[in-house]
Short mmCIF file of N, CA and C and ligand atoms in Angstrom, two decimals:
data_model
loop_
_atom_site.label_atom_id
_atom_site.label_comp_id
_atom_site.label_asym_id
_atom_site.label_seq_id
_atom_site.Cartn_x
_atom_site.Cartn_y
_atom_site.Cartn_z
N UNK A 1 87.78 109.63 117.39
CA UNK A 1 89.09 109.76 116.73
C UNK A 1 89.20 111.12 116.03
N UNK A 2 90.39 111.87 115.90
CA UNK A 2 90.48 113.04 115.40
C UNK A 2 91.54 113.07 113.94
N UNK A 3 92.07 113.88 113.34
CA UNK A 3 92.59 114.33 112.28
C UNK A 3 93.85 113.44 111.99
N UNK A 4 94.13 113.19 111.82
CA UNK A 4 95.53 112.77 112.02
C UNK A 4 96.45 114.30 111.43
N UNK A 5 96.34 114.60 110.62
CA UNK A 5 96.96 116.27 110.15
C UNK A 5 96.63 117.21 111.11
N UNK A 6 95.30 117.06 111.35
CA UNK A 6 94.92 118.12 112.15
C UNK A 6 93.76 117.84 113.24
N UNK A 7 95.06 117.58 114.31
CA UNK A 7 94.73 117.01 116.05
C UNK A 7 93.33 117.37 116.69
N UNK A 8 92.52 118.87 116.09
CA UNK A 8 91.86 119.04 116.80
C UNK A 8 90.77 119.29 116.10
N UNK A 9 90.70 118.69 115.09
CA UNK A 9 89.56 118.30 114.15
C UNK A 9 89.13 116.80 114.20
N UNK A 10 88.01 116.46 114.49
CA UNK A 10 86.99 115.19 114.38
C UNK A 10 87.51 114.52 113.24
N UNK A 11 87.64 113.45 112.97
CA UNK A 11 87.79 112.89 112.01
C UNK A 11 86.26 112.11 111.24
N UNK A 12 86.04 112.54 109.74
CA UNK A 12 85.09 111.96 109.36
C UNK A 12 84.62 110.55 108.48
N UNK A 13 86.23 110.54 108.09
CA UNK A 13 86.27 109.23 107.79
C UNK A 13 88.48 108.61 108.24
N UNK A 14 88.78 107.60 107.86
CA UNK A 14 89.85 106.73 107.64
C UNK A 14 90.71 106.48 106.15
N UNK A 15 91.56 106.57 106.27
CA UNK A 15 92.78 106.41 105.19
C UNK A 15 92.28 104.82 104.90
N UNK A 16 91.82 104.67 103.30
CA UNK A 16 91.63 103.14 103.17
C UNK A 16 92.90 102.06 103.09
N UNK A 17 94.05 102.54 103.28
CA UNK A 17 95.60 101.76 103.66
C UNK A 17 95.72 101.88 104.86
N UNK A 18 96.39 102.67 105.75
CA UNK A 18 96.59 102.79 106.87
C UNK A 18 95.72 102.92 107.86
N UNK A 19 94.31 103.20 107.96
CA UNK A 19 93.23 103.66 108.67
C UNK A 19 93.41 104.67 109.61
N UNK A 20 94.29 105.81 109.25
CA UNK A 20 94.72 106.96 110.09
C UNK A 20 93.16 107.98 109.65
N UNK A 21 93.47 108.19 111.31
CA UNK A 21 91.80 109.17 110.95
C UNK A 21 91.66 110.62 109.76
N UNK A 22 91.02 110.72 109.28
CA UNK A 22 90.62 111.85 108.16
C UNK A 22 90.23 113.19 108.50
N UNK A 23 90.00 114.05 108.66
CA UNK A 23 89.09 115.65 108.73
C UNK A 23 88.17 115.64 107.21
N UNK A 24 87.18 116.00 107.76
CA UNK A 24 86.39 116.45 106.03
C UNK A 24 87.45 117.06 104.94
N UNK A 25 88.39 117.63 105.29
CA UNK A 25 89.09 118.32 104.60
C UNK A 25 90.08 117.34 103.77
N UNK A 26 90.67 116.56 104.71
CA UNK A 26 91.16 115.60 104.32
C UNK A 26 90.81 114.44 103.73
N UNK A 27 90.07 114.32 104.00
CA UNK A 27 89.12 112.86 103.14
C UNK A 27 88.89 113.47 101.71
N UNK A 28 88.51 114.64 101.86
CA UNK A 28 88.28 115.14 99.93
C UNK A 28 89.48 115.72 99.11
N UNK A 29 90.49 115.56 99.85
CA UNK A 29 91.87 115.92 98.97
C UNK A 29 91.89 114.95 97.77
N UNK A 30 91.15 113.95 97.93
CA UNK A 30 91.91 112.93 96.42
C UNK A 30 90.37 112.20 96.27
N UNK A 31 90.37 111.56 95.37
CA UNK A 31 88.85 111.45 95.32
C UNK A 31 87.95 110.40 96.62
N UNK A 32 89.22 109.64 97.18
CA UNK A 32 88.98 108.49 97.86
C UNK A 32 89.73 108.74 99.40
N UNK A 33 88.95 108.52 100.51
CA UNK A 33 89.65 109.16 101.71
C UNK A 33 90.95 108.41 101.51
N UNK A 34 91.67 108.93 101.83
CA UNK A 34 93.41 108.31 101.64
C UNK A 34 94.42 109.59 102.49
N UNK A 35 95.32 108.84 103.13
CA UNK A 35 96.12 109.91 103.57
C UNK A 35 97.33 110.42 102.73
N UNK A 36 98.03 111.20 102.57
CA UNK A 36 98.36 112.05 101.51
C UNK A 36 99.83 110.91 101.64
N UNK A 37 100.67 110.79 102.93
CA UNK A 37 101.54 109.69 102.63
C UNK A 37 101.15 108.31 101.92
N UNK A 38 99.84 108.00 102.07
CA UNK A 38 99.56 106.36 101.30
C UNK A 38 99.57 106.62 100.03
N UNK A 39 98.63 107.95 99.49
CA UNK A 39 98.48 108.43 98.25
C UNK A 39 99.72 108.23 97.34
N UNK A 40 101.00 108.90 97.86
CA UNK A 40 102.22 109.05 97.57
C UNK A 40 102.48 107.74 96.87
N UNK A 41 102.63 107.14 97.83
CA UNK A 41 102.93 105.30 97.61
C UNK A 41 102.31 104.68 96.86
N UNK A 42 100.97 104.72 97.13
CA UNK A 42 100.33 103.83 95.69
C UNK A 42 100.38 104.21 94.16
N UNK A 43 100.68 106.06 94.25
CA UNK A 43 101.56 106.32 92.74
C UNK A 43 102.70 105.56 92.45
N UNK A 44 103.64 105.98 93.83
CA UNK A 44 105.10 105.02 93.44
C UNK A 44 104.94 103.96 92.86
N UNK A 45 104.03 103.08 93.54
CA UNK A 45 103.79 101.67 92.83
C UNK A 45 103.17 101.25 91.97
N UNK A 46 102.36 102.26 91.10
CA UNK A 46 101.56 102.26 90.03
C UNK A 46 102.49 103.07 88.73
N UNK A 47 103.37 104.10 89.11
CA UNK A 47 104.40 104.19 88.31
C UNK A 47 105.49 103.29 88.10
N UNK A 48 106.10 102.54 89.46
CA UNK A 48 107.11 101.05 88.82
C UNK A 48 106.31 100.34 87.49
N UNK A 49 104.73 100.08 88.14
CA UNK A 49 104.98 99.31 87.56
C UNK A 49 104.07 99.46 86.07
N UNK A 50 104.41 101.16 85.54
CA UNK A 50 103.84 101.45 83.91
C UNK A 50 105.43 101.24 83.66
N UNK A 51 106.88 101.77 84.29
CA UNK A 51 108.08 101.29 83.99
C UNK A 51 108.08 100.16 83.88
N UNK A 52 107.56 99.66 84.56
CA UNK A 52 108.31 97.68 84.50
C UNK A 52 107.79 97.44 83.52
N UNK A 53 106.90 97.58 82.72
CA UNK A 53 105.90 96.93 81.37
C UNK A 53 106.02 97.64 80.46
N UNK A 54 107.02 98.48 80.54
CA UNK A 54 107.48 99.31 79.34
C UNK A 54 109.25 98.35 78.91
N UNK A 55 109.76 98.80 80.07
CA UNK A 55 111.07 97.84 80.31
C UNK A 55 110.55 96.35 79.49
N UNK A 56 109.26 95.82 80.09
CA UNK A 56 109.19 94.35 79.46
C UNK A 56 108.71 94.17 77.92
N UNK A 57 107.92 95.33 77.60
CA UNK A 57 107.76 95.24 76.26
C UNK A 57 109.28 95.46 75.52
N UNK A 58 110.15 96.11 75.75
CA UNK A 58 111.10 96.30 74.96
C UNK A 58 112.19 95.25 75.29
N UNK A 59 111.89 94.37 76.56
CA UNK A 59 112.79 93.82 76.05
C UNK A 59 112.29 92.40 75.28
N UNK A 60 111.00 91.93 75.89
CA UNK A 60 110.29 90.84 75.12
C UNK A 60 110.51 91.03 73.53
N UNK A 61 110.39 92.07 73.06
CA UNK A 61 110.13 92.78 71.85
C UNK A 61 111.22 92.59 71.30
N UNK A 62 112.24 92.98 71.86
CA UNK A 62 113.94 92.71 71.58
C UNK A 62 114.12 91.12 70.69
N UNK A 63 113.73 90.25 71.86
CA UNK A 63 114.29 88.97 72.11
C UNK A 63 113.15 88.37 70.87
N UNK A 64 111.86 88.67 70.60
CA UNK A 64 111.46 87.96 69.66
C UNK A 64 111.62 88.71 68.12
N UNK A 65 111.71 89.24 68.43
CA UNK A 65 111.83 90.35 66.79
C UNK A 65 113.22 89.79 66.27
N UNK A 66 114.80 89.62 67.37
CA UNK A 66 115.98 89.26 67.05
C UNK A 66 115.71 88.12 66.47
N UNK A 67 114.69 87.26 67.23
CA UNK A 67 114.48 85.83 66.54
C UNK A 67 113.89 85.77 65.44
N UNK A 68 112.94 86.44 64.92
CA UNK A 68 112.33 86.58 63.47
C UNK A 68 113.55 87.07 62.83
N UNK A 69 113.80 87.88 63.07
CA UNK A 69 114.75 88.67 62.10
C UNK A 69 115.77 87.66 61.61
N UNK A 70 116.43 86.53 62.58
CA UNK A 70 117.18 86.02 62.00
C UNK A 70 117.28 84.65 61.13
N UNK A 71 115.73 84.60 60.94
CA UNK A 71 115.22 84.13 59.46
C UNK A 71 115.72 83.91 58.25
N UNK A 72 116.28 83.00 57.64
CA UNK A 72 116.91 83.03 56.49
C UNK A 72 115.91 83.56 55.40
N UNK A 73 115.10 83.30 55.48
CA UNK A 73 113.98 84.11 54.28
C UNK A 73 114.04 85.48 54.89
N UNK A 74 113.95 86.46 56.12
CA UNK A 74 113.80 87.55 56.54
C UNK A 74 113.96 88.32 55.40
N UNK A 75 115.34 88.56 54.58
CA UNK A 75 115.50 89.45 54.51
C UNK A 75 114.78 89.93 52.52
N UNK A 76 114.24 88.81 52.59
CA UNK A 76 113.83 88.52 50.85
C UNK A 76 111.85 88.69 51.08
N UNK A 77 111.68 89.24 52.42
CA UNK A 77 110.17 89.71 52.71
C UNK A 77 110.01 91.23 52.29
N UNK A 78 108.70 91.49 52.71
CA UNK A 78 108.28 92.90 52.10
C UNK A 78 108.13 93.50 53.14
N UNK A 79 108.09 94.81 52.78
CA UNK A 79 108.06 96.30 53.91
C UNK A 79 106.98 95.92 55.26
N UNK A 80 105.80 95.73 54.05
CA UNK A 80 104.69 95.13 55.18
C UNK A 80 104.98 94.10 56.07
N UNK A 81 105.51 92.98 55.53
CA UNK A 81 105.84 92.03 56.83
C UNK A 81 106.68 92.57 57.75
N UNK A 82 107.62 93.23 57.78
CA UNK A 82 108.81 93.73 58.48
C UNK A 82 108.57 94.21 59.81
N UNK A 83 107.50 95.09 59.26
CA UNK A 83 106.54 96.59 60.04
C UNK A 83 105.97 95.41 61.26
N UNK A 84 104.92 94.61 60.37
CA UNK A 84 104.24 93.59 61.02
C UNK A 84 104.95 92.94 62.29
N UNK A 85 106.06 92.46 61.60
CA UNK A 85 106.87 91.86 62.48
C UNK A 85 107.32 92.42 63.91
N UNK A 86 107.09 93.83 63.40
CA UNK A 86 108.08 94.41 64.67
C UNK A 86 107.06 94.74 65.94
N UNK A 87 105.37 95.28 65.13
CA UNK A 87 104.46 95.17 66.14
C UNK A 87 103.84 93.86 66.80
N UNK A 88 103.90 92.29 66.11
CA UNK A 88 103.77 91.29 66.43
C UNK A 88 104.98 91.13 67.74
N UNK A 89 106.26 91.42 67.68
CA UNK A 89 107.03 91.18 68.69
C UNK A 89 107.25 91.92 70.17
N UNK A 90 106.97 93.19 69.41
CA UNK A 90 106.89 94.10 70.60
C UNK A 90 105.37 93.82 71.20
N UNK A 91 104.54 93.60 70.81
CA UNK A 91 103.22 93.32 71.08
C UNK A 91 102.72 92.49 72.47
N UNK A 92 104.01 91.53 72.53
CA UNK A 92 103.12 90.34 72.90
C UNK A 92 103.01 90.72 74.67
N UNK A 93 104.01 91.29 75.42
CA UNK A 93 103.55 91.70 76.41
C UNK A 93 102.76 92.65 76.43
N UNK A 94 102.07 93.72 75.72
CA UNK A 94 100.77 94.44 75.91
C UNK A 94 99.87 93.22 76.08
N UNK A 95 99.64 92.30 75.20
CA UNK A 95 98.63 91.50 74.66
C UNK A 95 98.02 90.72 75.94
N UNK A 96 99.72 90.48 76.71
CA UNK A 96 99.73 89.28 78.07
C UNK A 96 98.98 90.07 78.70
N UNK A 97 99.51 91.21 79.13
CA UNK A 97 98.81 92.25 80.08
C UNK A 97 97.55 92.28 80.31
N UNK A 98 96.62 92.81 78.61
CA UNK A 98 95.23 92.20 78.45
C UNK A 98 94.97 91.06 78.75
N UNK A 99 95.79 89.96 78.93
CA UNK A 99 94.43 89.15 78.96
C UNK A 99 94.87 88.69 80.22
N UNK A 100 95.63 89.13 81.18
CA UNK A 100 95.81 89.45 83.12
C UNK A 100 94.37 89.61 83.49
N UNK A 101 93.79 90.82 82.73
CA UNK A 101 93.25 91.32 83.16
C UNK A 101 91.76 90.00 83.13
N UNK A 102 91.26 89.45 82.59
CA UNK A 102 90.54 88.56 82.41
C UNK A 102 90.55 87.01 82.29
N UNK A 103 91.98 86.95 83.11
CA UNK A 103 92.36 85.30 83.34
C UNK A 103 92.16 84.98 84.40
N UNK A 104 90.93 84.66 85.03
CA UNK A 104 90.94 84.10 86.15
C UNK A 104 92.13 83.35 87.16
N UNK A 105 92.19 83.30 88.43
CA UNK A 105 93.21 83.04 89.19
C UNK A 105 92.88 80.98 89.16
N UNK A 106 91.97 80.83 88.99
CA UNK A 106 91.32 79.01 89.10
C UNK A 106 92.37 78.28 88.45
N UNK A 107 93.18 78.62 87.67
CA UNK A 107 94.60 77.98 87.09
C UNK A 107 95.74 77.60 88.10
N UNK A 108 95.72 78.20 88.84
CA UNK A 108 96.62 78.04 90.06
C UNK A 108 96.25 76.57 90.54
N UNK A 109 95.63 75.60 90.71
CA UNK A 109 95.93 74.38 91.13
C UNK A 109 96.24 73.38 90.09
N UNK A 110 96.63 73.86 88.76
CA UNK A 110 96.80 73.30 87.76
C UNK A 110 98.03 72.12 87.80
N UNK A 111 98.27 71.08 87.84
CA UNK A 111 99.61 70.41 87.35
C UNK A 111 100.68 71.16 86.45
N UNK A 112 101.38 71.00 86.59
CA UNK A 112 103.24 71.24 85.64
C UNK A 112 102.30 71.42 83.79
N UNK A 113 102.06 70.15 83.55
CA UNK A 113 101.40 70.01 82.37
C UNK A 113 100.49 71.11 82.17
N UNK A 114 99.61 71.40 82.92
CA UNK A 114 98.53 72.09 82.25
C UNK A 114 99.02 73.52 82.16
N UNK A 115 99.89 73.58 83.28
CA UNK A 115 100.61 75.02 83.18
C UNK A 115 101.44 75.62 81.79
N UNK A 116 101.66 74.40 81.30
CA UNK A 116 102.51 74.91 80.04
C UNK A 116 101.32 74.61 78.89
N UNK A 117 100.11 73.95 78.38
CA UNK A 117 99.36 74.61 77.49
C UNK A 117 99.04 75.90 78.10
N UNK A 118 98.53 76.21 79.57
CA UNK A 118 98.27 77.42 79.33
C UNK A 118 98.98 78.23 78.85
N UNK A 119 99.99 78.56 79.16
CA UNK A 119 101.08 79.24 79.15
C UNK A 119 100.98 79.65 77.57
N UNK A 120 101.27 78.86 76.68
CA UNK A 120 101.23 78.20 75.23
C UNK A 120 100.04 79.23 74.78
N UNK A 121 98.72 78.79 75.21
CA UNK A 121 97.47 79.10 74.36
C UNK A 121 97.53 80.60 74.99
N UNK A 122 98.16 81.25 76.31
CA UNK A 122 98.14 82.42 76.55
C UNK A 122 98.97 83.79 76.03
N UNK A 123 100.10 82.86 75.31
CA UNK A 123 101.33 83.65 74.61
C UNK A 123 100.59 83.52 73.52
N UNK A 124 100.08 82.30 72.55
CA UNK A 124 99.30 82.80 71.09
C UNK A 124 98.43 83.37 71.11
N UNK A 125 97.68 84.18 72.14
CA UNK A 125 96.66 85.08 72.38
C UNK A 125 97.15 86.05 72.83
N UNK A 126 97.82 86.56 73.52
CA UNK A 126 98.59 87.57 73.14
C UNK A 126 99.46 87.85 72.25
N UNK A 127 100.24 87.01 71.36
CA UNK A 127 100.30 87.56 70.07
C UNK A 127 99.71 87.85 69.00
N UNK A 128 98.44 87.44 69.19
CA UNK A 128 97.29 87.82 68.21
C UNK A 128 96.92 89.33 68.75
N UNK A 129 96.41 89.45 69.89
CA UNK A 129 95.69 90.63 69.85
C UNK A 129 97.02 91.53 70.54
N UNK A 130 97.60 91.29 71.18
CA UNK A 130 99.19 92.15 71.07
C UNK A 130 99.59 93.79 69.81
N UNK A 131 99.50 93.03 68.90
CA UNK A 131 99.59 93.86 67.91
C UNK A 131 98.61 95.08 67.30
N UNK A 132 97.67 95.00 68.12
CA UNK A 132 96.65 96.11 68.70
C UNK A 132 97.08 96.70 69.97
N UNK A 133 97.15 95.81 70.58
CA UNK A 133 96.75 96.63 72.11
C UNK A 133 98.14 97.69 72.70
N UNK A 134 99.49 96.99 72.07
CA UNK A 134 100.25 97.80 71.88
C UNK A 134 100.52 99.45 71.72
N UNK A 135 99.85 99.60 70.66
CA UNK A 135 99.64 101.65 71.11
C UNK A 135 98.64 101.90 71.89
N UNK A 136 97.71 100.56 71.87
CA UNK A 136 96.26 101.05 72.89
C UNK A 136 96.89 101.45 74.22
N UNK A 137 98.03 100.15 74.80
CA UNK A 137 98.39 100.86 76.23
C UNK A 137 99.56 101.42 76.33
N UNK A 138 100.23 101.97 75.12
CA UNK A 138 101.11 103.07 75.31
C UNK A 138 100.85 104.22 75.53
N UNK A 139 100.01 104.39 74.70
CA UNK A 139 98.52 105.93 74.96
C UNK A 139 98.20 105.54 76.44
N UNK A 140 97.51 104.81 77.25
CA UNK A 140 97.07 104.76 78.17
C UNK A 140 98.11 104.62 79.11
N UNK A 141 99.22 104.04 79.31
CA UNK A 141 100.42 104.64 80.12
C UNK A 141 100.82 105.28 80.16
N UNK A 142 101.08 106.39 79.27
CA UNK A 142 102.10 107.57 79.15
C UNK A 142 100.50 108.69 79.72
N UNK A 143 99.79 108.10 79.16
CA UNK A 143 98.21 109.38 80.03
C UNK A 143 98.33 109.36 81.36
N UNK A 144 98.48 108.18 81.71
CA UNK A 144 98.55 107.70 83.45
C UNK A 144 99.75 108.59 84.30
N UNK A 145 101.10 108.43 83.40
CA UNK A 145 102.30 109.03 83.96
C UNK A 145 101.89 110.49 83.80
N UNK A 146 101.46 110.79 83.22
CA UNK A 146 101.41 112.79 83.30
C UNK A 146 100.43 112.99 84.03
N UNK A 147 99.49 112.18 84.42
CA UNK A 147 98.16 112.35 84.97
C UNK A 147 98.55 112.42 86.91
N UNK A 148 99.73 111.49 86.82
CA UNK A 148 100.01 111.00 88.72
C UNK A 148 100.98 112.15 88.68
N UNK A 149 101.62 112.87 87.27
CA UNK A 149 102.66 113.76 87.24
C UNK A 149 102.25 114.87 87.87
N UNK A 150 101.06 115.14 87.73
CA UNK A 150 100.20 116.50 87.85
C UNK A 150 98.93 116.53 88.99
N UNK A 151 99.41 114.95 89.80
CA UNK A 151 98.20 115.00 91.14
C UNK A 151 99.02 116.04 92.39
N UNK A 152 98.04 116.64 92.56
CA UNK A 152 98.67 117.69 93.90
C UNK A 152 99.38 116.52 94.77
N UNK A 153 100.60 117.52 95.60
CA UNK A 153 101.14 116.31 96.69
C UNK A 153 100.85 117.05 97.87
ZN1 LIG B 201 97.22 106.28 105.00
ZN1 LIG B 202 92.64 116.99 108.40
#
């Protein structure tokens, strides 16, 4: 098999998406043999989706913060709770995100029922640690977007 870029070069390895043949040259353009169209694409889709979880923090964030806020005690609290409040709400999809990352898929044959404690014990765990992880992966998204901003095309 030869280049796919370049016909009359051997190919030394395969695009790990498409399996279009590589040139040495080509296989070391990005750190991982990939062809420069797949490359493209798996940014596209790794940028939707730092948008989509930005979009969802603000609007999750929206919808529970409106609900605290409209607290009849709200407005007779202190600076500190307020603040609190607003990273507790905006929080909770960072928080979900984290714990994606370490929720096993074995829930999936669960009944109706069990789906909603999880659900339950997975939203009060991400609102606990939410309120951290929040600038943790704003820093780490907005690094990501300048980082795919600035990969050669
Ligand atoms: Zn490819
Ligand atoms: Zn090549």
């Amino acid at each position: 098999m030869n280049c796919f870029n370049h016909t009359e070069l051997v190919a030394v390895s395969t695009c790990q998406d498409c399996q279009k043949g590589l040139c040495n040259e080509c296989s070391h353009k990005y750190k991982f043999p990939i062809c420069t169209e797949c490359n493209l694409n798996r940014m596209k889709i790794e940028k939707r989706a730092i948008y989509k979880e930005f979009g969802l923090t603000l609007l999750g964030g929206l919808i529970i913060y409106s609900f605290i806020a409209s607290g009849t005690t709200y407005k007779q609290k202190d600076f500190g709770f307020k603040i609190f409040s607003l990273f507790f709400s905006f929080g909770i999809v960072s928080g979900w995100r984290t714990l994606n990352r370490i929720t096993p898929n074995i829930f999936l044959a669960l009944p109706l029922v069990g789906w909603l404690i999880y659900f339950m014990v997975k939203f009060v765990l991400s609102a606990m640690i939410g309120w951290f992880m929040l600038p943790i992966r704003i820093v780490k998204n907005v690094k990501r977007l300048i980082e795919l901003k600035n990969i050669p095309k």
